[in-house]
Amino acid sequence: SPHIFFLGSLDGSVRSFDIEQNVVSTLGSHTEACSCIATTSSSDVCLSAGWDCTLKSWDTRINNSNTTSNINNAKLQLPGKAFSMDVRDNTVLVATSGRRICIYDVRMNNIVQLQQQQDRESSLKYQTRTARLFPDGTGGMAICIGSIEGRVAIEYVDEAFSAAQNRKKYAFKCHRSASGDVIYPVNCIAFHPAYTTSFCTGGCDGGVVIWDAANKKRLSSLSKFPTSIAALAFNFDGTELAVASSYTFEEGERDHPRDEIFVRDILDSECRPKKKH
């Protein structure tokens, strides 16, 4: 439902918030912080992952207050703490500590069915900070991964299929100082809803850059924001981008600019993929 939001908290709780009714309901909890949350396209299933190394699913159609006896919910063990999660159709992507990339299949029949498809290592050599599935799954579903070492990797779920289509995984450097001496983590990735191979990255340098994955090109960059970019999200048609400027403590405790959310108009020329010549 478009008027219901789901949220995970540092105390481990997983809740839903009905804006129209102004009602908060508890779906369940993790034994440690709930670090990631997502829903299927129908919103019948809420998925949560946490620092307790578990992936859980919640049937949002029913009352989950008695979570110990609710057989509609599923729980799977992750190989490490969950750092990032994304869902496209029936595919669930979870990036964990230890540079693990996990793929799951989620189905809603009479109960939630959650099955592991893959558990593999990221091609990036340093800790994963964010991971997203490409919105357009045609031609083999692709994954976009950002690491703490200022790099982004494009990988494929079905590597054999992508190889047959002459699509190879690759990685590139980003979010670095002009001299290249200072490297900043890539905190977040957001895909354009219309140009589905265009995506933007936000880094601890306060920068937001838009990329063309198909042609391996940088399309544009926005003016620097006051501090680290903690989150990014396009609106429904990609004409606006919400940017959360919030220090992510990559340098520990120190004075830092206040937390702010900016909404920036995005021009078509800034995000449209370049035509191949």
PDB file of N, CA and C in Angstrom, residues 62 66-74 111-112:
ATOM      1  N   ILE A  62      -0.985  -9.902   7.654  1.00  0.00           N
ATOM      2  CA  ILE A  62      -1.514 -10.451   8.897  1.00  0.00           C
ATOM      3  C   ILE A  62      -0.872  -9.765  10.087  1.00  0.00           C
ATOM      4  N   ASN A  66       2.514 -11.911  17.335  1.00  0.00           N
ATOM      5  CA  ASN A  66       3.005 -13.161  17.922  1.00  0.00           C
ATOM      6  C   ASN A  66       3.982 -13.805  16.936  1.00  0.00           C
ATOM      7  N   THR A  67       5.189 -13.237  16.838  1.00  0.00           N
ATOM      8  CA  THR A  67       6.141 -13.625  15.793  1.00  0.00           C
ATOM      9  C   THR A  67       6.690 -15.027  16.011  1.00  0.00           C
ATOM     10  N   THR A  68       6.648 -15.540  17.238  1.00  0.00           N
ATOM     11  CA  THR A  68       7.224 -16.869  17.479  1.00  0.00           C
ATOM     12  C   THR A  68       6.370 -17.974  16.883  1.00  0.00           C
ATOM     13  N   SER A  69       5.055 -17.738  16.758  1.00  0.00           N
ATOM     14  CA  SER A  69       4.173 -18.783  16.256  1.00  0.00           C
ATOM     15  C   SER A  69       3.660 -18.507  14.840  1.00  0.00           C
ATOM     16  N   ASN A  70       4.050 -17.374  14.250  1.00  0.00           N
ATOM     17  CA  ASN A  70       3.551 -17.040  12.930  1.00  0.00           C
ATOM     18  C   ASN A  70       4.354 -17.784  11.861  1.00  0.00           C
ATOM     19  N   ILE A  71       3.781 -18.858  11.295  1.00  0.00           N
ATOM     20  CA  ILE A  71       4.504 -19.687  10.333  1.00  0.00           C
ATOM     21  C   ILE A  71       4.626 -19.004   8.972  1.00  0.00           C
ATOM     22  N   ASN A  72       3.902 -17.875   8.783  1.00  0.00           N
ATOM     23  CA  ASN A  72       3.997 -17.171   7.504  1.00  0.00           C
ATOM     24  C   ASN A  72       5.325 -16.451   7.337  1.00  0.00           C
ATOM     25  N   ASN A  73       6.068 -16.258   8.413  1.00  0.00           N
ATOM     26  CA  ASN A  73       7.347 -15.566   8.354  1.00  0.00           C
ATOM     27  C   ASN A  73       8.481 -16.564   8.134  1.00  0.00           C
ATOM     28  N   ALA A  74       9.553 -16.083   7.502  1.00  0.00           N
ATOM     29  CA  ALA A  74      10.713 -16.939   7.225  1.00  0.00           C
ATOM     30  C   ALA A  74      11.967 -16.276   7.770  1.00  0.00           C
ATOM     31  N   ILE A 111       2.184 -18.972   2.181  1.00  0.00           N
ATOM     32  CA  ILE A 111       3.173 -18.485   3.141  1.00  0.00           C
ATOM     33  C   ILE A 111       4.339 -17.881   2.360  1.00  0.00           C
ATOM     34  N   VAL A 112       5.190 -17.158   3.058  1.00  0.00           N
ATOM     35  CA  VAL A 112       6.383 -16.583   2.435  1.00  0.00           C
ATOM     36  C   VAL A 112       7.417 -17.692   2.254  1.00  0.00           C
TER      37      VAL A 112
END
